[in-house]
Short mmCIF file of N, CA and C in Angstrom, two decimals:
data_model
loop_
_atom_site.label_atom_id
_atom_site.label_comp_id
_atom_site.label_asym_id
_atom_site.label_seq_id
_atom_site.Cartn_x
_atom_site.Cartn_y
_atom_site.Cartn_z
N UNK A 279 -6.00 10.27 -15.20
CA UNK A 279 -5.77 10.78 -13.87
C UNK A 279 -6.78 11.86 -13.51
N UNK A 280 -7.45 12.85 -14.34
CA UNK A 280 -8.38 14.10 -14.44
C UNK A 280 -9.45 13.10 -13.38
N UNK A 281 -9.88 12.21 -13.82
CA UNK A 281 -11.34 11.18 -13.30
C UNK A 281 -11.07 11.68 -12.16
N UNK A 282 -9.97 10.42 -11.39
CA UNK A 282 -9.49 10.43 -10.33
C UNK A 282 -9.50 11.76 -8.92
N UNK A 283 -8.71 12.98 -9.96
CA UNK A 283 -8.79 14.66 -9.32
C UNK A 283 -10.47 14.76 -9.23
N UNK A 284 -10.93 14.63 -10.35
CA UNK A 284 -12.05 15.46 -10.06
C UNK A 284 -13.16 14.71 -9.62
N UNK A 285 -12.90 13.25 -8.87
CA UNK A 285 -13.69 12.50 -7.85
C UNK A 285 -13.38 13.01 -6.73
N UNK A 286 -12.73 13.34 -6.75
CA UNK A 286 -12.04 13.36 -5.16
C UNK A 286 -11.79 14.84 -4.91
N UNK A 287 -12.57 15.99 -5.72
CA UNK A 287 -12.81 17.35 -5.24
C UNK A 287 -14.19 17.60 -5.28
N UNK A 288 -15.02 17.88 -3.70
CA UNK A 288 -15.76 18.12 -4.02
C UNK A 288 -16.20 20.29 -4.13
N UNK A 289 -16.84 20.04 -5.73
CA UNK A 289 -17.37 21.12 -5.95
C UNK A 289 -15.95 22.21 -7.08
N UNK A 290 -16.01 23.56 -6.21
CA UNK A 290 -15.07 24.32 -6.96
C UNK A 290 -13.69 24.06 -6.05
N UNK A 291 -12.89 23.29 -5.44
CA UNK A 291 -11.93 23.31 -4.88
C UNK A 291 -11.14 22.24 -4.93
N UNK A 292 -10.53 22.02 -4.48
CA UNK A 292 -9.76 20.81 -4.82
C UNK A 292 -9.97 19.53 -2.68
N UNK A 293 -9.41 18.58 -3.03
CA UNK A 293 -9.89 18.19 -1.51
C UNK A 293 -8.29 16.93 -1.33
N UNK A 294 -7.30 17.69 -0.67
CA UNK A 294 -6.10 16.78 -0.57
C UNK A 294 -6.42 15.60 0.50
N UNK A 295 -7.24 15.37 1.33
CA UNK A 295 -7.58 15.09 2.17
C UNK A 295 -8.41 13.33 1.22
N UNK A 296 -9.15 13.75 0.36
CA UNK A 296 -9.85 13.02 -0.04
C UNK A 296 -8.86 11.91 -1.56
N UNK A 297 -7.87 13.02 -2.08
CA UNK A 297 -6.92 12.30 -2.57
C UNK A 297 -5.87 11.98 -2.17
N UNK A 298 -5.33 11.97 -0.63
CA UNK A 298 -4.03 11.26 -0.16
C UNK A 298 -4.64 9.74 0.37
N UNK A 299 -5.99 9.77 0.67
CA UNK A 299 -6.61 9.16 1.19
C UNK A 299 -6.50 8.05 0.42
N UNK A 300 -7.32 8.49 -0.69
CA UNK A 300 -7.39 7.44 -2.31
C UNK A 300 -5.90 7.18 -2.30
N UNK A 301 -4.95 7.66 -2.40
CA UNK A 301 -3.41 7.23 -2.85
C UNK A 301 -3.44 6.05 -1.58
N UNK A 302 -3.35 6.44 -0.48
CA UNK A 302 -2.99 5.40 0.57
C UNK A 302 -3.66 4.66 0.53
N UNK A 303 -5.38 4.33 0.24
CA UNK A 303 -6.16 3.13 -0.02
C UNK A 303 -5.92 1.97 -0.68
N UNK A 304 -6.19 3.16 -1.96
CA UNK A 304 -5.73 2.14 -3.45
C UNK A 304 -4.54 1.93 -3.72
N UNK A 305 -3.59 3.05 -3.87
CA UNK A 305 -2.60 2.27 -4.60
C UNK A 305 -1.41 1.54 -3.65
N UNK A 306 -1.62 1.80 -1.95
CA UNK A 306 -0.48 1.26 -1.37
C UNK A 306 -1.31 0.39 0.12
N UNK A 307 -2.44 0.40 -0.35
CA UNK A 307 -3.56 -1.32 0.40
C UNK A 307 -3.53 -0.47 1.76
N UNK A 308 -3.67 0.78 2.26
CA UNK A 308 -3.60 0.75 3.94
C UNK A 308 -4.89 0.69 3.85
N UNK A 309 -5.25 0.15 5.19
CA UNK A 309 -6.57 0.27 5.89
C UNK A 309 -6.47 1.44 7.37
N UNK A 310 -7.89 1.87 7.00
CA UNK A 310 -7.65 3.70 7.37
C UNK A 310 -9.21 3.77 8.42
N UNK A 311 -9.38 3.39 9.49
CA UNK A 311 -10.62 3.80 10.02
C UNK A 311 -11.50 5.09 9.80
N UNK A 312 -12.44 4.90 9.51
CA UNK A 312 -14.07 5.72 8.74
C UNK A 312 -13.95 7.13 9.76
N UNK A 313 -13.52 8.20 9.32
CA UNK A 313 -13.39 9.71 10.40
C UNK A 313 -14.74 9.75 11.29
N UNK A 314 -14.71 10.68 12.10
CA UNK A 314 -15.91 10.62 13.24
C UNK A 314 -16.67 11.79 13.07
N UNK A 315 -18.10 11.12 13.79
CA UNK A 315 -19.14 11.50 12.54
C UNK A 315 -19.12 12.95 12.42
N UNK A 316 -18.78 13.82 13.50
CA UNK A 316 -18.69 15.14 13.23
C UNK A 316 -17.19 15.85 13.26
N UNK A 317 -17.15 15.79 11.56
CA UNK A 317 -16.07 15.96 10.95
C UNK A 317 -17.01 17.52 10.58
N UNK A 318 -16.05 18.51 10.52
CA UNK A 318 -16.56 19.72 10.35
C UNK A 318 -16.39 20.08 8.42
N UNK A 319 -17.20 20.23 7.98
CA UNK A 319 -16.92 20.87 6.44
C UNK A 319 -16.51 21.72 6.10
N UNK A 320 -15.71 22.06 4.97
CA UNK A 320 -14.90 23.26 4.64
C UNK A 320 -16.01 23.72 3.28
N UNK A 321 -15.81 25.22 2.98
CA UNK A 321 -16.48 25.52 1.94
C UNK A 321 -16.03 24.91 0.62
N UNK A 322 -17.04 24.30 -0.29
CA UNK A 322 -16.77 23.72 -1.28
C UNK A 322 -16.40 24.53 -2.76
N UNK A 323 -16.02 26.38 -2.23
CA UNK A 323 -15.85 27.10 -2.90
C UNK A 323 -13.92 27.27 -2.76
N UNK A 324 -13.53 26.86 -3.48
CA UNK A 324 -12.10 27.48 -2.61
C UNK A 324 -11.49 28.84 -2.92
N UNK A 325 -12.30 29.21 -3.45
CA UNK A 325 -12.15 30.89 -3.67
C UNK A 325 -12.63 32.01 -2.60
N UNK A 326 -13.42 30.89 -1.87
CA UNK A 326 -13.90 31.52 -0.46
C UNK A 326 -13.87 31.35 0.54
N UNK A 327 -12.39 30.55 0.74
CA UNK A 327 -11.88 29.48 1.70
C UNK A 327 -10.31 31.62 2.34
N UNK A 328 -10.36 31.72 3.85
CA UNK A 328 -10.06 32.74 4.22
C UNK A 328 -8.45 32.35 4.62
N UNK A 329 -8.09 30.70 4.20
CA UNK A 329 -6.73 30.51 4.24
C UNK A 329 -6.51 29.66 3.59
N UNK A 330 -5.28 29.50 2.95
CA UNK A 330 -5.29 27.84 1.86
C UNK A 330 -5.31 26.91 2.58
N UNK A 331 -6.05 26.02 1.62
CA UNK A 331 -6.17 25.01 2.16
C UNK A 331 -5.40 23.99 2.73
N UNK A 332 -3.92 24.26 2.66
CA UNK A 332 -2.91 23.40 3.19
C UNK A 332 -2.84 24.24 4.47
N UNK A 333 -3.05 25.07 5.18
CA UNK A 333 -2.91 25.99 6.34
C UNK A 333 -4.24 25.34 7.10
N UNK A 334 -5.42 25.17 6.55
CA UNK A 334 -7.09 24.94 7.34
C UNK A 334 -6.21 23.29 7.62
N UNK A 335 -5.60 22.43 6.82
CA UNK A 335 -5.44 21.35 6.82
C UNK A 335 -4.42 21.04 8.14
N UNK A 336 -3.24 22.01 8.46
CA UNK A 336 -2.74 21.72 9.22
C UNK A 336 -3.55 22.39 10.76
N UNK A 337 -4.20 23.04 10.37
CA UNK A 337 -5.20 23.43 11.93
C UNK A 337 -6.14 22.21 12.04
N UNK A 338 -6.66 21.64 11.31
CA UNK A 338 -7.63 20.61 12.00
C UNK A 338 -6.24 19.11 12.36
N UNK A 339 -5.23 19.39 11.78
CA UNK A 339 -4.35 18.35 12.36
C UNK A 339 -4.12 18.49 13.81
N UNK A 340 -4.29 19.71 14.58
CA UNK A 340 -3.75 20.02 15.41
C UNK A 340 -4.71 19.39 16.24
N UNK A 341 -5.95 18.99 16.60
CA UNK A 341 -6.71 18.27 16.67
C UNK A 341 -6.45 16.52 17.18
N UNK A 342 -5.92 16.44 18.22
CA UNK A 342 -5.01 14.90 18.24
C UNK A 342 -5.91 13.82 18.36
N UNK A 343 -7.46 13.87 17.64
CA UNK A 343 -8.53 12.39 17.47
C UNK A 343 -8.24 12.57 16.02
N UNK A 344 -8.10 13.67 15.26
CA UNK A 344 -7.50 13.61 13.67
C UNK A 344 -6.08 13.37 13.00
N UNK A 345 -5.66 14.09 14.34
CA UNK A 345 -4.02 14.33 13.70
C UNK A 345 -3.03 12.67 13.27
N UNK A 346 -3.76 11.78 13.85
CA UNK A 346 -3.13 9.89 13.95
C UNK A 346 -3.38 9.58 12.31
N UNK A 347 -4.84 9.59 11.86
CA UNK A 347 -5.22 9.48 10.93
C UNK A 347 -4.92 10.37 9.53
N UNK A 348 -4.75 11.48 9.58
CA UNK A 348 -4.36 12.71 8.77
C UNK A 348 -2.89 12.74 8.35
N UNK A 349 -2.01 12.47 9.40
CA UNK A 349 -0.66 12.38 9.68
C UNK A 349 -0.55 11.45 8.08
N UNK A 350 -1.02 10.17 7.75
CA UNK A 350 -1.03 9.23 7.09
C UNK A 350 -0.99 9.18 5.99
N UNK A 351 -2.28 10.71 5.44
CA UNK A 351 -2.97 10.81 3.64
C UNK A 351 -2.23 12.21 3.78
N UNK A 352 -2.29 13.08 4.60
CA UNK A 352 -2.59 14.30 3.65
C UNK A 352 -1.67 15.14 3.02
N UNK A 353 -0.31 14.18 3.07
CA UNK A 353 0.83 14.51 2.87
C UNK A 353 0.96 14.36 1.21
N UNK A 354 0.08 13.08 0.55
CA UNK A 354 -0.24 12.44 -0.50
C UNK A 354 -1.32 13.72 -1.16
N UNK A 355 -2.39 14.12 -0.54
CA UNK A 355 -2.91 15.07 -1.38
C UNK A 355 -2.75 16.46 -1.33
N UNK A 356 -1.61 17.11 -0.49
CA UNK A 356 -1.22 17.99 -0.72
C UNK A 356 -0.13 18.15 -1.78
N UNK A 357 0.65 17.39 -1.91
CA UNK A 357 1.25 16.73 -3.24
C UNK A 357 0.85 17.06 -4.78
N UNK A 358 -0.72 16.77 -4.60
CA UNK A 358 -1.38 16.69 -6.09
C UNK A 358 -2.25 17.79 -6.06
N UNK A 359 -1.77 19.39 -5.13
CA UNK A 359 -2.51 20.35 -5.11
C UNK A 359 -1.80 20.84 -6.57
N UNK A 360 -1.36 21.01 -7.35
CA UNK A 360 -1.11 21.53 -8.60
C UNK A 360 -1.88 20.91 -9.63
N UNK A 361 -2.85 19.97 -9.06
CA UNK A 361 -3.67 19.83 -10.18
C UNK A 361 -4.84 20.45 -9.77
N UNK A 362 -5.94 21.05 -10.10
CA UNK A 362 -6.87 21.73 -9.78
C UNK A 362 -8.26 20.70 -9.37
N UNK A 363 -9.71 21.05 -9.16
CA UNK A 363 -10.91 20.33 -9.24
C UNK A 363 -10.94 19.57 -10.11
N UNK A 364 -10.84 19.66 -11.39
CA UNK A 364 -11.01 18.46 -12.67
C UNK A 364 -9.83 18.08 -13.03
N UNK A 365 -8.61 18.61 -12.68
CA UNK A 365 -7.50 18.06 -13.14
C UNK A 365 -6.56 18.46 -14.11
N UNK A 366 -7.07 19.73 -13.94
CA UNK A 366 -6.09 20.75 -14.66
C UNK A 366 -4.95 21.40 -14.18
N UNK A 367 -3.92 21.21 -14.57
CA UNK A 367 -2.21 21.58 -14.13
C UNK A 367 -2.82 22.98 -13.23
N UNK A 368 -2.34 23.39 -12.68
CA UNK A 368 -2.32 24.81 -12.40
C UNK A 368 -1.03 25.25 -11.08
N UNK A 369 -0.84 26.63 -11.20
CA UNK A 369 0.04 27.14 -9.71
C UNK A 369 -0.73 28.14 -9.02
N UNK A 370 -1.63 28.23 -9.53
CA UNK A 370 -2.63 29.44 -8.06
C UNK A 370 -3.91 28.52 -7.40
N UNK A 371 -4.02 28.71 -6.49
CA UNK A 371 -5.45 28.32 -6.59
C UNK A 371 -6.72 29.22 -6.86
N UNK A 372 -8.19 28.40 -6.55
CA UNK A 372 -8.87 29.32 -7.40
C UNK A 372 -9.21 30.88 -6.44
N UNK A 373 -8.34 31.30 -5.44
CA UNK A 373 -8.29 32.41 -4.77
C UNK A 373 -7.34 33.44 -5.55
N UNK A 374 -6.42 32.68 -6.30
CA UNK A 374 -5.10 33.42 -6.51
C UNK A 374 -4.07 32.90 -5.80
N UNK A 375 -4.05 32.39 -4.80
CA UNK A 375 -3.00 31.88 -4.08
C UNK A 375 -2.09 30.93 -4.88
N UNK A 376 -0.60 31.27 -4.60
CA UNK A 376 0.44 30.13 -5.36
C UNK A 376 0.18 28.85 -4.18
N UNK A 377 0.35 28.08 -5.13
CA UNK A 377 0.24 26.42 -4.93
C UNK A 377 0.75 26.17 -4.49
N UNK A 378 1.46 25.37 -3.31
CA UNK A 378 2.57 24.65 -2.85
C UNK A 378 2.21 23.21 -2.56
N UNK A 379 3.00 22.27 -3.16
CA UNK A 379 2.81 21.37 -3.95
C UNK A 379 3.85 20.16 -3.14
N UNK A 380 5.05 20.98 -2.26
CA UNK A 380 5.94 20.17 -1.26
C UNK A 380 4.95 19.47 -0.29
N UNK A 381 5.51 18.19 -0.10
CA UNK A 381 5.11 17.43 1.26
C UNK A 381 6.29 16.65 1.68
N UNK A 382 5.93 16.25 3.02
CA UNK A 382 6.86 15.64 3.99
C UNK A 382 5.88 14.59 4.32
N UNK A 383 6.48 13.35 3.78
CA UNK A 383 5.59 11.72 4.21
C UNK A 383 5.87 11.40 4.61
N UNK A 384 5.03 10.16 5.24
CA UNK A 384 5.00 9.17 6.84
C UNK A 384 5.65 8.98 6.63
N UNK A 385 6.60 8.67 8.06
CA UNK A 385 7.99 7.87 8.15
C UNK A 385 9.15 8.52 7.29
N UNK A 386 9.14 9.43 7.14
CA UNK A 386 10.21 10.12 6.30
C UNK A 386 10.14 10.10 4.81
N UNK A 387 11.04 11.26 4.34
CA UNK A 387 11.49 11.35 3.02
C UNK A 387 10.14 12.73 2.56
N UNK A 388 10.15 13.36 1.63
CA UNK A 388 9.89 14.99 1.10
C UNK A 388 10.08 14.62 -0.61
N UNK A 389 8.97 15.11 -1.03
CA UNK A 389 8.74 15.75 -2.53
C UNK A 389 8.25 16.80 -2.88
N UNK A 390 8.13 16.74 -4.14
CA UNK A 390 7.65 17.64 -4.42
C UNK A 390 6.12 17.21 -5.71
N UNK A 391 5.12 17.36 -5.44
CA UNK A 391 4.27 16.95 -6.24
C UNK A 391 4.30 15.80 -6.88
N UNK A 392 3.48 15.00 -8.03
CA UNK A 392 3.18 13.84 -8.41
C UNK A 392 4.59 12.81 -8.75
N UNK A 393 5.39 13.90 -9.22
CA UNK A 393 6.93 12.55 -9.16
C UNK A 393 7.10 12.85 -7.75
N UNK A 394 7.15 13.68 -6.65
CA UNK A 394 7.76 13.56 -5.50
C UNK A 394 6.91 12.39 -4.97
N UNK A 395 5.48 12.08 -5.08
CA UNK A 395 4.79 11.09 -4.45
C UNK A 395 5.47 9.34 -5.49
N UNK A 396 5.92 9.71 -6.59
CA UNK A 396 6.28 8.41 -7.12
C UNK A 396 7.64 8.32 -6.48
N UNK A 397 8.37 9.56 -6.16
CA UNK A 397 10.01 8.76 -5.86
C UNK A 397 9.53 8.58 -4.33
N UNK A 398 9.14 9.10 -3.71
CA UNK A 398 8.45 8.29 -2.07
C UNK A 398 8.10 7.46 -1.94
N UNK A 399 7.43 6.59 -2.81
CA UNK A 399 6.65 5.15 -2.93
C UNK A 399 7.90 4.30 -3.48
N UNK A 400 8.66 4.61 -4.33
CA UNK A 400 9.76 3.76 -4.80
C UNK A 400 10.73 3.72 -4.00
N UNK A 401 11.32 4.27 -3.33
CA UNK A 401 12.22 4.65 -2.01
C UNK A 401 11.49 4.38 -0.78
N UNK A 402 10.51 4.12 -0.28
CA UNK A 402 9.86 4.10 0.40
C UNK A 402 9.05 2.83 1.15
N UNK A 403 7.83 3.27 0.41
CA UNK A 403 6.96 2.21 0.57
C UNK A 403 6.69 1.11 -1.01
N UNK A 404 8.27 0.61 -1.92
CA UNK A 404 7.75 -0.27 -3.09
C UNK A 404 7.10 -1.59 -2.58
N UNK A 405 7.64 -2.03 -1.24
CA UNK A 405 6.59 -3.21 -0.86
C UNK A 405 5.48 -3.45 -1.01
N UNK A 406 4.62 -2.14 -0.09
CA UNK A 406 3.84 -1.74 -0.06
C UNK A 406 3.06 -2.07 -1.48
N UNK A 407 3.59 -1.34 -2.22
CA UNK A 407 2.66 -0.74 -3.63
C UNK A 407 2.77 -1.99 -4.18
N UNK A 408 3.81 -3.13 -4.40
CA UNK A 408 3.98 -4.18 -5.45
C UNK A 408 2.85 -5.45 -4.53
N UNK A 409 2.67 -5.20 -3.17
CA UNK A 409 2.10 -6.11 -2.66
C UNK A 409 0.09 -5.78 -2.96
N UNK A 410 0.25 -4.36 -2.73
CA UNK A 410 -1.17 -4.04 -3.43
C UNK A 410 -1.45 -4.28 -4.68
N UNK A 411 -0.74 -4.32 -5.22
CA UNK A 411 -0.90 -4.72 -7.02
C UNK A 411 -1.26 -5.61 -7.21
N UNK A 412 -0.55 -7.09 -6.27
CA UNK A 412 -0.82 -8.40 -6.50
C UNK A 412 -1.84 -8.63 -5.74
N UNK A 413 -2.64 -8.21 -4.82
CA UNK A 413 -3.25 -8.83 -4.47
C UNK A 413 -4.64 -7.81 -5.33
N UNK A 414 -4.63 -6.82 -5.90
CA UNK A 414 -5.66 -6.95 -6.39
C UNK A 414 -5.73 -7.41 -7.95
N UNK A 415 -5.17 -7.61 -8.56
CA UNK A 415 -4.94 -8.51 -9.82
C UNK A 415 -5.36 -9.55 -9.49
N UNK A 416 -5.08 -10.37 -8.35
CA UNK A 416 -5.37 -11.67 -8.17
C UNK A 416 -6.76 -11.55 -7.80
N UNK A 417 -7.26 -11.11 -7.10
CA UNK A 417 -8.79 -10.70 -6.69
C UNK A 417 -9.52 -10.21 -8.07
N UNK A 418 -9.08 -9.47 -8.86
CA UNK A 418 -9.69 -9.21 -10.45
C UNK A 418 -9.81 -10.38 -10.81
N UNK A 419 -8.37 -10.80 -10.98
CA UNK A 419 -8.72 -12.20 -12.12
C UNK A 419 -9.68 -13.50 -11.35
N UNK A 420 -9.38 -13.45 -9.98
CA UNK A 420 -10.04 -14.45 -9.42
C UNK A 420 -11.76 -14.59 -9.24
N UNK A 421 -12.36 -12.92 -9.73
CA UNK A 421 -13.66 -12.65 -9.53
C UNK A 421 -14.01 -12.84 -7.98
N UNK A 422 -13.51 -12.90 -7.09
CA UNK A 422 -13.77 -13.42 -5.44
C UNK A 422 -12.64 -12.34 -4.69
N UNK A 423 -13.28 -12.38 -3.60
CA UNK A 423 -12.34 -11.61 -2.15
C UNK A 423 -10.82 -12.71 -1.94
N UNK A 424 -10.12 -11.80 -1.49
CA UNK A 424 -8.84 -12.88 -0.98
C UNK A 424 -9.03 -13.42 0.35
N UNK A 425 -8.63 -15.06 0.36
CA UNK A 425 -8.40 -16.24 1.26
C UNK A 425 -7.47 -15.97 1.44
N UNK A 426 -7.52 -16.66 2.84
CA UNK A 426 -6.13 -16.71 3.44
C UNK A 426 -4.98 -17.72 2.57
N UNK A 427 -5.98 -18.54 1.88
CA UNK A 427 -5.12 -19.75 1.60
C UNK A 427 -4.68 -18.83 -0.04
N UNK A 428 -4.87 -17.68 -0.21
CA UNK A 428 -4.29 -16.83 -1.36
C UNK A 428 -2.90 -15.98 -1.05
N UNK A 429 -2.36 -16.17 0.44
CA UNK A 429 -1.45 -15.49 0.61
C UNK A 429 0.02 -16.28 -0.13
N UNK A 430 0.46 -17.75 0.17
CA UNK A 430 1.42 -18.10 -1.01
C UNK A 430 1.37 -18.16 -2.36
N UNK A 431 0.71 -17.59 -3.35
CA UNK A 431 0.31 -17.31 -4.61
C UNK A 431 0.90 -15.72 -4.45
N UNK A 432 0.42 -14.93 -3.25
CA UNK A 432 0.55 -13.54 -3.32
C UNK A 432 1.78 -13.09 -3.25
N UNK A 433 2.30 -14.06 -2.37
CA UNK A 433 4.30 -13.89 -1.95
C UNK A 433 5.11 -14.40 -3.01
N UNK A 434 4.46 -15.58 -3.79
CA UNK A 434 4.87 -15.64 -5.06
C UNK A 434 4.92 -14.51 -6.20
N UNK A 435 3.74 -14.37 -6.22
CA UNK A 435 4.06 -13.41 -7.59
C UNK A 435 5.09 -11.79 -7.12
N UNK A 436 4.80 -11.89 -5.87
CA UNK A 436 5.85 -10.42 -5.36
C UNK A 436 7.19 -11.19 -5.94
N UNK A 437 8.35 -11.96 -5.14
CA UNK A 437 8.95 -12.57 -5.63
C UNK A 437 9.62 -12.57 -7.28
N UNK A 438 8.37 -13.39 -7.90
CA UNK A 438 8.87 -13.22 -9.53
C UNK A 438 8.92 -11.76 -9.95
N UNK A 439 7.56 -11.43 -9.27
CA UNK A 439 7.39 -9.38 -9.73
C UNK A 439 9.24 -8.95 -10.13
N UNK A 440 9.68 -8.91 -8.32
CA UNK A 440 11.17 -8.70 -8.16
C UNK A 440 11.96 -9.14 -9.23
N UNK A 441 11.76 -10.24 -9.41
CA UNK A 441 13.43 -11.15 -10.14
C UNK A 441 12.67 -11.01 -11.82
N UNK A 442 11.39 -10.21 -12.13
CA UNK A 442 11.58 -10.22 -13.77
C UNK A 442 11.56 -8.26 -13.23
N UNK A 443 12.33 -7.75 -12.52
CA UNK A 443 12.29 -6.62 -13.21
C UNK A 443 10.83 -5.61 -13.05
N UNK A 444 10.26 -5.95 -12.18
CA UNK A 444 8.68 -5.54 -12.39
C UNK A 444 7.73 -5.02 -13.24
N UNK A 445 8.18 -6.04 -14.19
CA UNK A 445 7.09 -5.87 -15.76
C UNK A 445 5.80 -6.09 -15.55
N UNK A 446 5.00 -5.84 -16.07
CA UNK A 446 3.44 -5.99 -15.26
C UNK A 446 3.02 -7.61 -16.39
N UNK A 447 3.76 -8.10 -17.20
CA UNK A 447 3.54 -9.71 -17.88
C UNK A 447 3.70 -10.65 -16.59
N UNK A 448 4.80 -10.53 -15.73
CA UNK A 448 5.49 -11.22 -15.22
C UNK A 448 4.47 -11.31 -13.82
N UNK A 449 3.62 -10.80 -13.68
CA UNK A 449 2.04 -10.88 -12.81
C UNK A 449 1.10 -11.62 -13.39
N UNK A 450 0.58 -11.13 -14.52
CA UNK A 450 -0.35 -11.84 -15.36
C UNK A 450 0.30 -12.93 -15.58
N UNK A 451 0.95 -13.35 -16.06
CA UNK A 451 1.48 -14.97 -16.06
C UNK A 451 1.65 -16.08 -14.03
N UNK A 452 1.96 -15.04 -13.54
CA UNK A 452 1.58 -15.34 -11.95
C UNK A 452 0.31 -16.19 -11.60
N UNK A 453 -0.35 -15.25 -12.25
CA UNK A 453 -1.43 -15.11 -11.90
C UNK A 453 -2.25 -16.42 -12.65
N UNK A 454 -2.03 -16.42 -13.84
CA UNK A 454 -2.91 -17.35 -14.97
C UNK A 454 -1.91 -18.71 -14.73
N UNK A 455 -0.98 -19.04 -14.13
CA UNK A 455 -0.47 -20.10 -14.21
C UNK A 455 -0.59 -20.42 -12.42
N UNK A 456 -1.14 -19.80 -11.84
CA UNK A 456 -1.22 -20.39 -9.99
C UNK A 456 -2.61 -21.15 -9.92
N UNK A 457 -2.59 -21.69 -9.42
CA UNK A 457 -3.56 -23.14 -8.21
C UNK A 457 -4.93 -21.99 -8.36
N UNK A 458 -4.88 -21.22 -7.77
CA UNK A 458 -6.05 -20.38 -7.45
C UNK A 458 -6.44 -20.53 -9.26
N UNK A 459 -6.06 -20.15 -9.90
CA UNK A 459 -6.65 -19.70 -11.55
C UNK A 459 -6.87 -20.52 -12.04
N UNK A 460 -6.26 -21.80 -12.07
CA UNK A 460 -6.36 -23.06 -13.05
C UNK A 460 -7.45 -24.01 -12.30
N UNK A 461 -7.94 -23.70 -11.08
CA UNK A 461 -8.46 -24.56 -10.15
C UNK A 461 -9.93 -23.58 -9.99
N UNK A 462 -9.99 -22.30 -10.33
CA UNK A 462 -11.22 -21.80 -9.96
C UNK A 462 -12.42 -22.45 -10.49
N UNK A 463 -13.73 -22.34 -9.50
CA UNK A 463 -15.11 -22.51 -10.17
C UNK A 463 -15.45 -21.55 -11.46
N UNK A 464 -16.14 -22.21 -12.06
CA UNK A 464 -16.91 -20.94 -13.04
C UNK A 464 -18.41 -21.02 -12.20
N UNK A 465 -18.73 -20.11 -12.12
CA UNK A 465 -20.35 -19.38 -11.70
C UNK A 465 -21.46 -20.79 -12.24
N UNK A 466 -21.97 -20.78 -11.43
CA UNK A 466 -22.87 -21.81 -11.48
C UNK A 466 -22.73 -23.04 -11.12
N UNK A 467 -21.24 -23.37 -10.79
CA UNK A 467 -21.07 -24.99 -10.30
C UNK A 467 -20.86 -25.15 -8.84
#
């Protein structure tokens, strides 16, 4: 998980913005239009940042060409402000400031840091997340982008996902026993 934090901070600070983003991308498939081009920068020092950064975050929300888009992630990386730039636990930031680590996510429901973002996704959005899973497993194993004609394979393996319990075998066997896998080209033919 450290990788992850400390991709997605740039410099000495941490960047919730850049990891609610990643959470809503990757692990729950939204598609998020590219911010506009003059997005203003924050100092990449956060020791020299003159309010925390969850305070600068809700002033540029206030902003209603950001606030649609923002509304979405930054609930997700304010969440994982208790981990620091590389991914070290912490409760101050690097000002001294205590951490606050509560968020309030789209469409309802409140945590508190990295289990509050897992019981939100499980209560929440598990569609979401079990439908992103399968379709990029299937896109791994398939070596190719997803077809349309990949969406009953995809509703399938959600399906079994459900009724085995959501063991992550019960995908891989989805997956290695569907039309798409047993039927693919190998490279060169």
């Amino acid at each position: 998980m450290s990788v992850f934090l400390t991709k997605n901070a740039p410099g000495l600070r941490t960047s919730p913005v850049k990891r609610g983003y990643w959470v809503v991308r990757r692990v729950l498939g939204e598609q998020i239009p590219p911010p506009p081009a003059m997005v203003p920068e924050l100092p990449r020092d956060e020791a020299k940042l003159d309010l925390p950064l969850r305070d600068l975050l809700a002033k540029h929300r206030e902003d209603a060409s950001c606030a649609a888009c923002h509304a979405r992630f930054d609930s997700f990386g304010l969440a994982l402000e208790g981990y620091g730039p590389v991914g070290e636990k912490r409760t101050k930031d690097l000002a001294g400031r205590p951490v606050d680590t509560r968020a309030s996510f789209p469409g309802g429901g409140e945590g508190d840091g990295l289990e509050g973002i897992r019981n939100y996704i499980r209560e929440h959005r598990q569609n979401d997340f079990v439908d992103n899973l399968c379709r990029k497993m299937l896109v791994y194993a398939l070596g190719r982008s997803p077809l349309l004609s990949d969406e009953p394979a995809i509703e399938s393996m959600r399906g079994k996902l459900a009724a085995g319990g959501y063991r992550f075998n019960v995908i891989v066997e989805s997956i290695v026993t569907s039309p798409q896998f047993l039927n693919r080209r190998a490279k060169g033919d």
